[in-house]
CSV table of C-alpha atoms in Angstrom, one decimal:
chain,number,residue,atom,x,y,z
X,1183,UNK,CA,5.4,9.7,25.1
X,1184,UNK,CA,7.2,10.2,28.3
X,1185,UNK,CA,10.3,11.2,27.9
X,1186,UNK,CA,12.5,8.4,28.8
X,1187,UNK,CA,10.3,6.5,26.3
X,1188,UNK,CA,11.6,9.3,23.7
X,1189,UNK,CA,14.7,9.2,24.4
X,1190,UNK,CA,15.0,4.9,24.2
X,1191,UNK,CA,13.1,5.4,20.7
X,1192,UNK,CA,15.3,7.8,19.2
X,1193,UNK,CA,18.9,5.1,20.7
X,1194,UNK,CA,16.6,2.5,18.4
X,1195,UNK,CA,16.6,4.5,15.6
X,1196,UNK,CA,20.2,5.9,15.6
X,1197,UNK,CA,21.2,2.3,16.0
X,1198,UNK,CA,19.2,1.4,12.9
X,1199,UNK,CA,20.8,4.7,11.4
X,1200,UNK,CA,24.4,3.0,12.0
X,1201,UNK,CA,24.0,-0.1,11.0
X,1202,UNK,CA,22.7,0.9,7.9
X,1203,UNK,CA,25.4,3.5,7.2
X,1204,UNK,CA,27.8,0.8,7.9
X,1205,UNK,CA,26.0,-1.6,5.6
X,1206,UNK,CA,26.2,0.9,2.8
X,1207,UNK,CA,30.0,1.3,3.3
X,1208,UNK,CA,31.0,-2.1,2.9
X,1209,UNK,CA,28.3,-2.5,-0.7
X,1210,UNK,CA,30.1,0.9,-1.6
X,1211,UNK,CA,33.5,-1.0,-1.1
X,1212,UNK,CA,32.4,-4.4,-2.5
X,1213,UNK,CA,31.1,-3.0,-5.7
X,1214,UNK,CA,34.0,-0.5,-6.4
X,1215,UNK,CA,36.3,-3.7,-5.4
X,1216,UNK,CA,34.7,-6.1,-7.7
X,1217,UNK,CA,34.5,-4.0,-11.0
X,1218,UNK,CA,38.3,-3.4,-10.5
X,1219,UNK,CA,39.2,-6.9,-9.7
X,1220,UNK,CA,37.5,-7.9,-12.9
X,1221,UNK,CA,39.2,-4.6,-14.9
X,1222,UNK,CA,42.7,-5.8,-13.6
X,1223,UNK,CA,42.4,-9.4,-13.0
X,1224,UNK,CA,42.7,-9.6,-9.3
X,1225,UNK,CA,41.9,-12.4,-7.7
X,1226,UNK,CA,43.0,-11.9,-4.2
X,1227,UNK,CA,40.9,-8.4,-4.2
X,1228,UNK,CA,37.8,-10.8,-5.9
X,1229,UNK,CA,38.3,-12.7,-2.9
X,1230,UNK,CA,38.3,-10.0,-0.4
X,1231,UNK,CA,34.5,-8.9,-1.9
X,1232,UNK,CA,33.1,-12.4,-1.5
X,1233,UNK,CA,34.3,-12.6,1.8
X,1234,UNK,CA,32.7,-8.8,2.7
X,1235,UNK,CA,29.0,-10.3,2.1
X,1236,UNK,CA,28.8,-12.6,5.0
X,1237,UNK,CA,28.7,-9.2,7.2
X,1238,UNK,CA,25.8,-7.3,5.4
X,1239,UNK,CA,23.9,-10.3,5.4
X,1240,UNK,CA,24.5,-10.7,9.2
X,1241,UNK,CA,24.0,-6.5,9.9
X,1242,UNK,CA,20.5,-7.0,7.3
X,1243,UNK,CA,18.9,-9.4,9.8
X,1244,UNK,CA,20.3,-7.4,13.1
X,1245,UNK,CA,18.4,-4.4,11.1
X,1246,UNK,CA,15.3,-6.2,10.8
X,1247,UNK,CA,15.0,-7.8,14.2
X,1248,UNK,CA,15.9,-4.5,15.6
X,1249,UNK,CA,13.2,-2.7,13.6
X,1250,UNK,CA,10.4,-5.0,14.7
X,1251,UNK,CA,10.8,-5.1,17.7
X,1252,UNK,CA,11.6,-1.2,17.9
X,1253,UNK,CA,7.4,-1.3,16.1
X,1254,UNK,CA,6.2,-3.9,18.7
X,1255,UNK,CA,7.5,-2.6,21.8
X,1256,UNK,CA,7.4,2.0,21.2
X,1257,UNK,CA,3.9,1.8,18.6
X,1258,UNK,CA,5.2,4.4,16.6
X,1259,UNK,CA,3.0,6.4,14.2
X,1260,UNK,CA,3.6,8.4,11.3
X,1261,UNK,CA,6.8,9.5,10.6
X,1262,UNK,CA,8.2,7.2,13.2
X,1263,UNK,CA,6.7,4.1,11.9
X,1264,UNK,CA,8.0,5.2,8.5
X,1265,UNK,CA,11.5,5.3,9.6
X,1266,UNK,CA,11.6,1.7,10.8
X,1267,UNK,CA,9.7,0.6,7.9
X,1268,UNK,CA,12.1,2.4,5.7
X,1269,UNK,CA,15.2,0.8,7.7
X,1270,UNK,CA,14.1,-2.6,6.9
X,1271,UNK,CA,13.5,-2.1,3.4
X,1272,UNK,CA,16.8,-0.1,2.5
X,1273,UNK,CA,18.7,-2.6,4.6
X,1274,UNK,CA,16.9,-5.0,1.9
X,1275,UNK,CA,18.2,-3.4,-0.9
X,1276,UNK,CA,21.8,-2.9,0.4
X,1277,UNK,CA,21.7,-6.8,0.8
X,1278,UNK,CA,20.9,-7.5,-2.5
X,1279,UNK,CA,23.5,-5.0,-3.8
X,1280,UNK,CA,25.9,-6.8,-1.7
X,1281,UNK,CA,24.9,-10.4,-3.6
X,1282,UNK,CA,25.4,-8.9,-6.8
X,1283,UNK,CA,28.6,-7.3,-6.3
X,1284,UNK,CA,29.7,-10.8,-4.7
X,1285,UNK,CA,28.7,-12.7,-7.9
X,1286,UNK,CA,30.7,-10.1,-10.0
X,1287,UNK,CA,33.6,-11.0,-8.0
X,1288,UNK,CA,33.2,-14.6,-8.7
X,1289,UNK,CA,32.5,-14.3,-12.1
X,1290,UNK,CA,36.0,-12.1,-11.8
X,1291,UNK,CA,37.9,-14.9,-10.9
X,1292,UNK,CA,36.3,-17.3,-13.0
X,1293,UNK,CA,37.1,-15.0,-16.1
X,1294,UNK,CA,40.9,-14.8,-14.8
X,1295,UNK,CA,42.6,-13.1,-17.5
X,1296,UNK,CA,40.8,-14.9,-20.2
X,1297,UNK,CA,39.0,-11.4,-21.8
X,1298,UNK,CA,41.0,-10.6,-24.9
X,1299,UNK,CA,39.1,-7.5,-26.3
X,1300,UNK,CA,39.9,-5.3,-22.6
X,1301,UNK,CA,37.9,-2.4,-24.3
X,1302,UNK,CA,34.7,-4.3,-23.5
X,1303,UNK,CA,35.4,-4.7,-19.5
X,1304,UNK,CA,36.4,-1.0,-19.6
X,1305,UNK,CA,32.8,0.2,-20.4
X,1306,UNK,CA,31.7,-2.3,-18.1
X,1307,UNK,CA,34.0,-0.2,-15.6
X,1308,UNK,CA,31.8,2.7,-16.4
X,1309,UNK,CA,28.4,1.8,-16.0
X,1310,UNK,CA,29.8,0.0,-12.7
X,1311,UNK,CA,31.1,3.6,-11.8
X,1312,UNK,CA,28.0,5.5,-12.8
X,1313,UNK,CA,25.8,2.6,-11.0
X,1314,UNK,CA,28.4,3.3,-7.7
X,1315,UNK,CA,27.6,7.0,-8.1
X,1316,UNK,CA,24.0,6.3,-7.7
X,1317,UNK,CA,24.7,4.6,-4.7
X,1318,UNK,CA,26.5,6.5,-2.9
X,1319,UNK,CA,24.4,9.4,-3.8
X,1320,UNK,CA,21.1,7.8,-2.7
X,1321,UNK,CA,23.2,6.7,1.0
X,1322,UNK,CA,23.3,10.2,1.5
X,1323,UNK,CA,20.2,10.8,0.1
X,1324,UNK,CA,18.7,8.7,2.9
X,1325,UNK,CA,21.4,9.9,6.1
X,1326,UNK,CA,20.4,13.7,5.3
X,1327,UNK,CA,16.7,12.9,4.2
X,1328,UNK,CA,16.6,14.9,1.3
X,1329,UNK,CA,14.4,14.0,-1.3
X,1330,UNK,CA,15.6,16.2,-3.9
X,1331,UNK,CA,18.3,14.2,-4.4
X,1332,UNK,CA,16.8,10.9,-3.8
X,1333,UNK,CA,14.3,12.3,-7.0
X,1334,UNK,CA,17.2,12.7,-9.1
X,1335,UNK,CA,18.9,9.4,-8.3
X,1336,UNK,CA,14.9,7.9,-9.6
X,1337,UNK,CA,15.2,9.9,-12.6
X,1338,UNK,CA,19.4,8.9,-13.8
X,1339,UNK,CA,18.3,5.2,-13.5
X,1340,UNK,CA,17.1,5.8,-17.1
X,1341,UNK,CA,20.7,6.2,-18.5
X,1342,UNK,CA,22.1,3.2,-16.8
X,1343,UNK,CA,19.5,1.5,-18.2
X,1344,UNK,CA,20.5,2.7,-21.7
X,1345,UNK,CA,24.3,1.8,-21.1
X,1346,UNK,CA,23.3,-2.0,-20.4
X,1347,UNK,CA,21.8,-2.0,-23.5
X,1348,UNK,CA,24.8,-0.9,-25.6
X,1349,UNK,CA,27.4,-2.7,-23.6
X,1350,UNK,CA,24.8,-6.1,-24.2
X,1351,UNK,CA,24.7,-5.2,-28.1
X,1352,UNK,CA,28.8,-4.9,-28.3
X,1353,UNK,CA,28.9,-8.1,-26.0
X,1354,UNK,CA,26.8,-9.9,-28.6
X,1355,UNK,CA,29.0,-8.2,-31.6
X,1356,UNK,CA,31.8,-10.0,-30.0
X,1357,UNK,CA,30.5,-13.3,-29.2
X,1358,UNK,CA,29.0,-13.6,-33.2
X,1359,UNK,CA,32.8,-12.5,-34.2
X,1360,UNK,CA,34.5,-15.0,-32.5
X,1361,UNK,CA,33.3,-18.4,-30.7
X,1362,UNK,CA,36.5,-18.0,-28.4
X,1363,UNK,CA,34.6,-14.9,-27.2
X,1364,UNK,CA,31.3,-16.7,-25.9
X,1365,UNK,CA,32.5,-18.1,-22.4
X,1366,UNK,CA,34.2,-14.7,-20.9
X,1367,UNK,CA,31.1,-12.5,-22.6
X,1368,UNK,CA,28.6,-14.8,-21.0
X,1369,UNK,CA,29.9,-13.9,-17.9
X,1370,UNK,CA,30.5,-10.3,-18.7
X,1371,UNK,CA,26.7,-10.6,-19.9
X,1372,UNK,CA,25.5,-11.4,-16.3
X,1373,UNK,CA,28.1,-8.4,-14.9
X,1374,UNK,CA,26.6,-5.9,-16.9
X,1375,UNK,CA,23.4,-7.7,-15.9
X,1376,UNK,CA,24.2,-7.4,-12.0
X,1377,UNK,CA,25.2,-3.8,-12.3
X,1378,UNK,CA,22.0,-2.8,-14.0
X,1379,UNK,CA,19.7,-4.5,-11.2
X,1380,UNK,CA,22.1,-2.8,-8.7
X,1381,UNK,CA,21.0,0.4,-10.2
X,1382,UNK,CA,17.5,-0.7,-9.3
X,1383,UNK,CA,18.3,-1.4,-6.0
X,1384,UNK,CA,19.4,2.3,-5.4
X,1385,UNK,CA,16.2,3.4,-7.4
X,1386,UNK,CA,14.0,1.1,-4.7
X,1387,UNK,CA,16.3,3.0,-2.2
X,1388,UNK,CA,15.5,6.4,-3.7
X,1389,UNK,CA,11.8,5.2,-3.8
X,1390,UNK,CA,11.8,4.7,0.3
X,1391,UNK,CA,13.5,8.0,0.9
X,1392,UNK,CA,10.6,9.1,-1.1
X,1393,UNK,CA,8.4,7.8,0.9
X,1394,UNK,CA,10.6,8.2,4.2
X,1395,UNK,CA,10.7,12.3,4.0
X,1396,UNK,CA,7.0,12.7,2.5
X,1397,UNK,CA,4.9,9.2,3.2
X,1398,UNK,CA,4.1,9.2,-0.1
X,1399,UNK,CA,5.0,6.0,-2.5
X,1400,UNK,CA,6.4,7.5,-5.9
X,1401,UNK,CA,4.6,5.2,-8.8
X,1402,UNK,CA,5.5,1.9,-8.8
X,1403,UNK,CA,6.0,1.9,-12.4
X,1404,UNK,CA,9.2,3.7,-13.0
X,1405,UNK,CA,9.4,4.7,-16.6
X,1406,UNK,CA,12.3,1.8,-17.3
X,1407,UNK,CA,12.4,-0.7,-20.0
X,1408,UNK,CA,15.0,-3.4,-20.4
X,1409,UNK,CA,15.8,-2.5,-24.6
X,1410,UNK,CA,18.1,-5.2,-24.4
X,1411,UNK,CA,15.4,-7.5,-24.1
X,1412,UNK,CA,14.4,-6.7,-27.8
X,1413,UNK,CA,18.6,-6.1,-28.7
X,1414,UNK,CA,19.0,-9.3,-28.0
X,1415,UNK,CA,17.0,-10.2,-31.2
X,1416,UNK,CA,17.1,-8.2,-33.6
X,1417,UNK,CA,21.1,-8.6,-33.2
X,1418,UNK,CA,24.0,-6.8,-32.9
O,958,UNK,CA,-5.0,-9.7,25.8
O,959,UNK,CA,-8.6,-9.0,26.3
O,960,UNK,CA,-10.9,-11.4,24.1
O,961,UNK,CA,-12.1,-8.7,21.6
O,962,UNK,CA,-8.5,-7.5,20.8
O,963,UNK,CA,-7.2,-11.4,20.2
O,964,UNK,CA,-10.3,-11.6,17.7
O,965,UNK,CA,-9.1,-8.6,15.7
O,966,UNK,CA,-5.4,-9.7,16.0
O,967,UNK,CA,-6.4,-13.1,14.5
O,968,UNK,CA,-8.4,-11.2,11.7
O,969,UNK,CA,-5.7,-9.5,11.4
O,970,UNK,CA,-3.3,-12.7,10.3
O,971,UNK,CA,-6.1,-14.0,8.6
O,972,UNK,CA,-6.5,-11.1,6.3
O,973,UNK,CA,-2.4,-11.4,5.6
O,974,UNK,CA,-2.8,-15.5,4.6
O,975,UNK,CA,-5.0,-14.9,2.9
O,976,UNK,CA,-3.3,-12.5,0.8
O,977,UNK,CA,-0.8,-14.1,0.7
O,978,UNK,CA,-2.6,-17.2,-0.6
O,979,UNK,CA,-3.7,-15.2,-3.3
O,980,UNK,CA,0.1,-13.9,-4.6
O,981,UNK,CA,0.8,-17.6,-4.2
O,982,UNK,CA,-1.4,-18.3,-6.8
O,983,UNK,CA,-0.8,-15.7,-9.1
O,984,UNK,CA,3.0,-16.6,-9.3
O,985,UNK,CA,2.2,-20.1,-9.8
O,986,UNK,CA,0.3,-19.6,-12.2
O,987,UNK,CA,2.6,-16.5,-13.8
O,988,UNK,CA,5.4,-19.3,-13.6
O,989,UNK,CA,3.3,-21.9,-15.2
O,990,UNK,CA,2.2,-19.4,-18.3
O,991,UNK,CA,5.6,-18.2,-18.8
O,992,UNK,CA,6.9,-21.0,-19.6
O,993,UNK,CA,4.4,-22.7,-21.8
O,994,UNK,CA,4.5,-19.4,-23.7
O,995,UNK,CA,8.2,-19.9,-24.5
O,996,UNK,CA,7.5,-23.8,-25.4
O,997,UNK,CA,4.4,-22.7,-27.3
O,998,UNK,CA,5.8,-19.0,-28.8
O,999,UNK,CA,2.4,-17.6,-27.4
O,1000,UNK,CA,2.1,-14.5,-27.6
O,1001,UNK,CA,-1.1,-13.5,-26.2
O,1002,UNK,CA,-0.3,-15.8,-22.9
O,1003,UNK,CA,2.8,-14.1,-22.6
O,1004,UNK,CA,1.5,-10.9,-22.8
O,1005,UNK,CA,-0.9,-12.0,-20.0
O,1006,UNK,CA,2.1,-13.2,-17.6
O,1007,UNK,CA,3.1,-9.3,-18.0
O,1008,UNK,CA,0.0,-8.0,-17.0
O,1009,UNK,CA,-0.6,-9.6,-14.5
O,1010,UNK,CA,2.1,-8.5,-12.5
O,1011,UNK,CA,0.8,-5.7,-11.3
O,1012,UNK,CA,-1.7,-6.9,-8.8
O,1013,UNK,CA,1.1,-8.9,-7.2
O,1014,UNK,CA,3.3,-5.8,-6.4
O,1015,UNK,CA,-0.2,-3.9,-5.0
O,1016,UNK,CA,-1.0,-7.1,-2.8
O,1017,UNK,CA,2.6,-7.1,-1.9
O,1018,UNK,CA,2.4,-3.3,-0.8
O,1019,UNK,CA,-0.8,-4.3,0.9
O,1020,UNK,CA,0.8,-7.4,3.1
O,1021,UNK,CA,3.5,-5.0,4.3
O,1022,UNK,CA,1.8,-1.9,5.5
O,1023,UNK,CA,-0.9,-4.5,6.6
O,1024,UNK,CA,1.5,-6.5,9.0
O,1025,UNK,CA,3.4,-3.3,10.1
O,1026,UNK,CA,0.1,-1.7,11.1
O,1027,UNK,CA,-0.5,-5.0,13.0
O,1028,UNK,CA,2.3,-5.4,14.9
O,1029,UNK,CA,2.4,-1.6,15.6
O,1030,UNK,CA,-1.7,-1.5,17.2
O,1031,UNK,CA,-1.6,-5.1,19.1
O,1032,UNK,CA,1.9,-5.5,19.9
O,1033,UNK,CA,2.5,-8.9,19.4
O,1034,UNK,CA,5.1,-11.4,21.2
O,1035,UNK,CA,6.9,-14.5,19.9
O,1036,UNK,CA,4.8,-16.6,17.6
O,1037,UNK,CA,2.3,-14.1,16.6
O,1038,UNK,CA,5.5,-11.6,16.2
O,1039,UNK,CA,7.1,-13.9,13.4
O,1040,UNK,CA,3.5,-14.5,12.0
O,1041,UNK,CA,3.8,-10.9,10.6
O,1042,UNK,CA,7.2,-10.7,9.8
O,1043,UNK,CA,7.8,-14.0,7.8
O,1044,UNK,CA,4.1,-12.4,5.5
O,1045,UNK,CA,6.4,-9.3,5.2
O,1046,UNK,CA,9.4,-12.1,4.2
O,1047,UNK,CA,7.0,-14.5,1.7
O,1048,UNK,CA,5.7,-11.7,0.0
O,1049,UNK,CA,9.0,-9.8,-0.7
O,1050,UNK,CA,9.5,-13.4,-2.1
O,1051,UNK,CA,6.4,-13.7,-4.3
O,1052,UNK,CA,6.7,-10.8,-5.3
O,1053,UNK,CA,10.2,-11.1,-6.6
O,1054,UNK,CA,9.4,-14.6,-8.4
O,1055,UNK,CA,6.4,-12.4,-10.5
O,1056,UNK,CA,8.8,-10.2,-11.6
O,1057,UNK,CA,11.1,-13.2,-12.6
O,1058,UNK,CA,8.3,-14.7,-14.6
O,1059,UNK,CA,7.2,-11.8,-16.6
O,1060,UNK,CA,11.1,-11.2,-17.6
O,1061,UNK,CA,10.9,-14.8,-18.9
O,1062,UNK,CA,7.4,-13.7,-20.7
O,1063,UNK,CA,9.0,-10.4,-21.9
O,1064,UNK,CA,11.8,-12.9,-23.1
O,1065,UNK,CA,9.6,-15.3,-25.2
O,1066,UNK,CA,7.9,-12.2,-26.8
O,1067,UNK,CA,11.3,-11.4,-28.2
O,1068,UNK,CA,12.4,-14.6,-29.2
O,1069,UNK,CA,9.3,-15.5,-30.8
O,1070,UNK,CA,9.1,-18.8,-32.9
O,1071,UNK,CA,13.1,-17.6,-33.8
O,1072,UNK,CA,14.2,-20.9,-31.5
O,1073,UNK,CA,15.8,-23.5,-34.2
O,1074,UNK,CA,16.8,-27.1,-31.5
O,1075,UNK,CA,13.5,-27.1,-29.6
O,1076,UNK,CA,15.2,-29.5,-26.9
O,1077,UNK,CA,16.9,-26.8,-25.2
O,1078,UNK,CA,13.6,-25.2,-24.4
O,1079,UNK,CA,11.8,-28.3,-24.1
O,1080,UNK,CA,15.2,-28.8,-21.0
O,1081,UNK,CA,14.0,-25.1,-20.1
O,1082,UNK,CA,10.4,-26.7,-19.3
O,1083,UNK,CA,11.9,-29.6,-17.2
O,1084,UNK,CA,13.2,-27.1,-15.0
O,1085,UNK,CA,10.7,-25.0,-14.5
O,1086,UNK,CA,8.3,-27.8,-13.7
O,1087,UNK,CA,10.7,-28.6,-11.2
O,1088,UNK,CA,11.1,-25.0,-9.5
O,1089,UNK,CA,7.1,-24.6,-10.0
O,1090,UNK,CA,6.4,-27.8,-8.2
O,1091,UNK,CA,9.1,-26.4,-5.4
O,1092,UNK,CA,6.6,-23.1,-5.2
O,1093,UNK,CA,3.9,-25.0,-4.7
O,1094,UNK,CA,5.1,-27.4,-2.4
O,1095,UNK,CA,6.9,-24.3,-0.1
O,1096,UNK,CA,3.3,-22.8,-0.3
O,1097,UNK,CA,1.7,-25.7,0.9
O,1098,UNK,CA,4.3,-25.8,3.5
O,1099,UNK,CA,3.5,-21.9,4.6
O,1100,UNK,CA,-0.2,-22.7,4.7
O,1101,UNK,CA,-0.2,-26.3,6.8
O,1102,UNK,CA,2.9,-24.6,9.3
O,1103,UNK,CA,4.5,-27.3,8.1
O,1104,UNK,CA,8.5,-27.6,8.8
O,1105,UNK,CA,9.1,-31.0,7.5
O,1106,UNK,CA,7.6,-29.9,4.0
O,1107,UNK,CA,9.6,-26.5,4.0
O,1108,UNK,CA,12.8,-28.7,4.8
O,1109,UNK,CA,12.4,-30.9,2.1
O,1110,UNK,CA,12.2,-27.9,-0.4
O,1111,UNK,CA,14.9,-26.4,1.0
O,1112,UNK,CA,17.1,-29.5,0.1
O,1113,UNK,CA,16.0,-30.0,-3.2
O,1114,UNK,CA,17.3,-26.5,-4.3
O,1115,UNK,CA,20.3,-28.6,-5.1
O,1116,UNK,CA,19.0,-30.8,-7.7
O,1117,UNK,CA,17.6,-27.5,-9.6
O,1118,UNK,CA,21.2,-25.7,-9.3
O,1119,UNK,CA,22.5,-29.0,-10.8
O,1120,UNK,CA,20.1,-28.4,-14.2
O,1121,UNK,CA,21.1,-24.7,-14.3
O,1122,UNK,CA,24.5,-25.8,-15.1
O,1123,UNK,CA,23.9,-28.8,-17.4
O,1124,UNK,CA,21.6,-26.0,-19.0
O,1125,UNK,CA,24.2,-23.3,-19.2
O,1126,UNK,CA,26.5,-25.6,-20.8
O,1127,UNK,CA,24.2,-26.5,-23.4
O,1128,UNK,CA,23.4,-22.9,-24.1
O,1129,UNK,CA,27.0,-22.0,-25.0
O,1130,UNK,CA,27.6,-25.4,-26.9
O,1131,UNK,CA,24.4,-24.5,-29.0
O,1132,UNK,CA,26.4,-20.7,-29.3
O,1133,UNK,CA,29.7,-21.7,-30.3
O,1134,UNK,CA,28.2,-24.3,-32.8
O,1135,UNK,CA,26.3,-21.5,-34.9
O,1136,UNK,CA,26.6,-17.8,-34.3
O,1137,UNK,CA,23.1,-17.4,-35.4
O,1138,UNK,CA,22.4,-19.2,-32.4
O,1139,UNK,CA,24.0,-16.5,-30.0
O,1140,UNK,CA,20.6,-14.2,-30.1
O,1141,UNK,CA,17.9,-16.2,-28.4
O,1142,UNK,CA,20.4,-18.4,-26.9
O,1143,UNK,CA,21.4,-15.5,-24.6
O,1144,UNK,CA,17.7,-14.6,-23.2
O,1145,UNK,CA,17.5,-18.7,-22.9
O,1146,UNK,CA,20.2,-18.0,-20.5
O,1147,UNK,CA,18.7,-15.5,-18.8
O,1148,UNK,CA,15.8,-17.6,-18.8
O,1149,UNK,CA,17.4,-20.2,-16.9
O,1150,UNK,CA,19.1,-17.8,-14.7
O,1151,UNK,CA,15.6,-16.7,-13.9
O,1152,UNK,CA,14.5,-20.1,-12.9
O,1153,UNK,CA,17.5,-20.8,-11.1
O,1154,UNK,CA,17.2,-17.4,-8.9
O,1155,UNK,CA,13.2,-18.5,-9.0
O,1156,UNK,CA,14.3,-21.4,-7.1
O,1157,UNK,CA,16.1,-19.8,-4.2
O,1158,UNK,CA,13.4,-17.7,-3.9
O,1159,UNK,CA,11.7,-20.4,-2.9
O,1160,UNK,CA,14.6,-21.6,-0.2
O,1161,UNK,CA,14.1,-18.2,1.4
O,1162,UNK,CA,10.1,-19.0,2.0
O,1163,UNK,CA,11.6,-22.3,3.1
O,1164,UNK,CA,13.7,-20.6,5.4
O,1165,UNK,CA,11.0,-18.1,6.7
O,1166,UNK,CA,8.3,-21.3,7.4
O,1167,UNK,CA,11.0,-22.9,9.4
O,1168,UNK,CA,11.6,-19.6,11.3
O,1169,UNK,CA,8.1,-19.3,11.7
O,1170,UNK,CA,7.1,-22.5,13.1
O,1171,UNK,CA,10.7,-23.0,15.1
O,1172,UNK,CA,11.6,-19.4,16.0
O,1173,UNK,CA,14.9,-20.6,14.8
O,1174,UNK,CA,17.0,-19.3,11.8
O,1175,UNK,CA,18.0,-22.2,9.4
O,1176,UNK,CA,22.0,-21.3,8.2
O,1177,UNK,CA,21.8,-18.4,6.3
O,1178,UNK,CA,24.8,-19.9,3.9
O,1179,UNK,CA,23.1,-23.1,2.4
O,1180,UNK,CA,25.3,-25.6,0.7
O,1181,UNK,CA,24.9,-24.3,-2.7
O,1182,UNK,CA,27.1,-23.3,-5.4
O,1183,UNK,CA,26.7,-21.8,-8.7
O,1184,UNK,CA,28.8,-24.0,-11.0
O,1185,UNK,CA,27.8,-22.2,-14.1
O,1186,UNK,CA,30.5,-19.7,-13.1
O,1187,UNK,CA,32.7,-22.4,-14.1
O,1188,UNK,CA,31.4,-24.3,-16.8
O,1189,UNK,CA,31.0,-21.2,-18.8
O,1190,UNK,CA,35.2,-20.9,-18.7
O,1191,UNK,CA,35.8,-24.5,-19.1
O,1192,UNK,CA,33.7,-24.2,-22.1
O,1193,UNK,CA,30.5,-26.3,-23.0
């Protein structure tokens, strides 16, 4: 490529750099915001998170269009092409993370300060923490393209995994104990839900980095298994 | 473009439909199992549901290196430009509805014939005819280019949001009445949840024929509101 041509190609990617960096601020913020607006009953910080999603969804479509077109007009091959690639599907991800956070904040507000037992929402705070950890880990995973770390982000998904299916166990303990308990743990059911499919999301992420740094796909079957599927039955 | 190159670009879509076409059917017919396998507790058909997601997430892998590779070799403009990137967008979206089926088949595995008042799952069915006939219709719609059909999905996501609720409630009536009911009444919900999220999948294909045909971007906040965040605090 001529140089000019280079130098163009490399403004496209730092620009899909940025906005992806900026995108994974504001899900860092929006899921660190919603777990404590549903720990502490805040509504106007609930608020504030539902509000935040309008902007990643906007900055996800400015990152697709912008990678496309990047593809159609420079023709880049090999790593190149992986790095757009890559840039639309982590902006995917980062969206989606975004939505789930967002409907943790609603379900924050529509809980109010209805949740009794507050020992429940605290290990809810936890696996939100651990799941945020991931996150921000991967993020920097993917800025400084090391794959080491994205590797061991893949691998910890397994112990978030395992948390969802205790906190879903004690949810169900408390929901058997007391009928009064059934509306705020159905909610608290979908949080822990949300938080668990966010730690997919930053395993998807940790999958492209993968990918991003090496061009190879890591199996598509993650060793995961949703135990709570099978909790769920045989009861508390 | 010279003649020969327009003849491999047009391959080159046709090989993507066609794909595409065949994900189509799989979920559909993913969609259709599941939920005869909860009516039914069948076991072996929900153990086919499962395994049969796997050949959706290698045709999805196969659409999206397929179109990338596409637009980076022939460079395509305007229509032939959003031919590739709503395949990349409808089978992110298939793909995603598979995975929501075989959760629902994981789900009837677990519950098994443990489901006492029948009409909840038999209101289940109802609304999974209702999102299946939506997939169908949205496929149709990809296949004919045609807007009006992808419309009219796209406003009957409503009616389906509308179900989930009166569903919801139900679920946590049936809960509160019997503590024995809290088990498989909780994958029900999850259930529904699934169909529900099954549904906007199918607004977002919606979305992407419109933006295909159009070049225009329907509004990315649709009128739509979960109202089960409510009803579950307000009780059943």
């Amino acid at each position: 490529m001529a140089e000019h041509i280079v130098r163009s190609y490399d403004n496209d990617l730092q620009g899909l750099r940025q906005r992806i960096a900026e995108m994974g601020g504001i899900a860092e913020k929006m899921l660190g915001d919603a777990s404590q607006a549903l720990v502490r009953h805040d509504k106007p910080l609930a608020q504030t998170v539902i509000a935040a999603d309008s902007r990643l969804d906007v900055l996800q479509r400015e990152v697709e269009e912008s990678a496309i077109l990047t593809i159609a007009r420079r023709q880049p091959l090999a790593v190149d092409l992986r790095e757009t690639i890559s840039a639309i599907r982590i902006s995917g991800d980062v969206e989606r993370i975004g939505d789930l956070a967002k409907n943790i904040a609603k379900r924050a507000l529509a809980i109010g300060d209805d949740v009794k037992p507050q020992k429940i929402v605290v290990s809810l705070k936890h696996m939100n923490d651990l799941v945020l950890g991931q996150l921000k880990d991967v993020l920097d995973a993917y800025a400084q393209q090391d794959t080491a770390k994205s590797l061991d982000v893949w691998k910890r998904d397994g112990a978030i995994d395992a948390l969802y299916t205790s906190i879903f166990r004690e949810l169900l303990t408390y929901m058997m104990e007391d009928p009064r308990n059934i509306s705020f743990c159905t909610h608290l059911l979908f949080c822990a839900k949300n938080i668990e499919r966010i730690g997919d999301h930053t395993t998807n992420i940790a999958e492209t980095v993968h990918y991003l740094v090496t061009g190879e796909t890591l199996a598509i079957d993650r060793p995961k298994n949703d135990r709570s599927i099978d909790a769920a039955v045989t009861g508390g």
